Amino acid sequence: VKVQITVEGDQVVDIQITEQSETAGIGVEAMNELAEQALEAQTAELEVVSGASVSSNAFMEALNNAMEAAGL
């Protein structure tokens, strides 16, 4: 999973999933849900989506890496 974030000031204002090979439906929907949660919470430390733990963890790791690269 790869994500691209848009940062304004010290806030993440957009998260785009640029690459993924997760299960159609569950995995993709979980990542979209997590992206919304991450924007609201401004963190990559989120609750794993039930039934999509592998996708959830992959998304959170990618998001954490992007946020660290952005200095957040």
CSV table of C-alpha atoms in Angstrom, one decimal, residues 25-49:
chain,number,residue,atom,x,y,z
A,25,GLY,CA,-14.5,-4.5,-1.6
A,26,ILE,CA,-13.5,-5.2,2.0
A,27,GLY,CA,-9.8,-4.1,1.9
A,28,VAL,CA,-10.4,-1.1,-0.3
A,29,GLU,CA,-13.4,0.1,1.7
A,30,ALA,CA,-11.5,-0.4,4.9
A,31,MET,CA,-8.7,1.9,3.6
A,32,ASN,CA,-11.1,4.5,2.5
A,33,GLU,CA,-12.7,4.4,6.0
A,34,LEU,CA,-9.3,4.7,7.6
A,35,ALA,CA,-8.3,7.6,5.4
A,36,GLU,CA,-11.4,9.5,6.6
A,37,GLN,CA,-10.7,8.6,10.3
A,38,ALA,CA,-7.0,9.7,9.9
A,39,LEU,CA,-8.0,13.1,8.5
A,40,GLU,CA,-10.3,13.7,11.4
A,41,ALA,CA,-7.8,12.4,14.1
A,42,GLN,CA,-4.6,13.7,12.4
A,43,THR,CA,-2.8,10.4,13.2
A,44,ALA,CA,-1.9,7.1,11.7
A,45,GLU,CA,-2.7,5.3,15.0
A,46,LEU,CA,-6.2,4.1,14.2
A,47,GLU,CA,-8.5,1.2,15.1
A,48,VAL,CA,-8.1,-1.8,12.8
A,49,VAL,CA,-11.2,-2.3,10.7
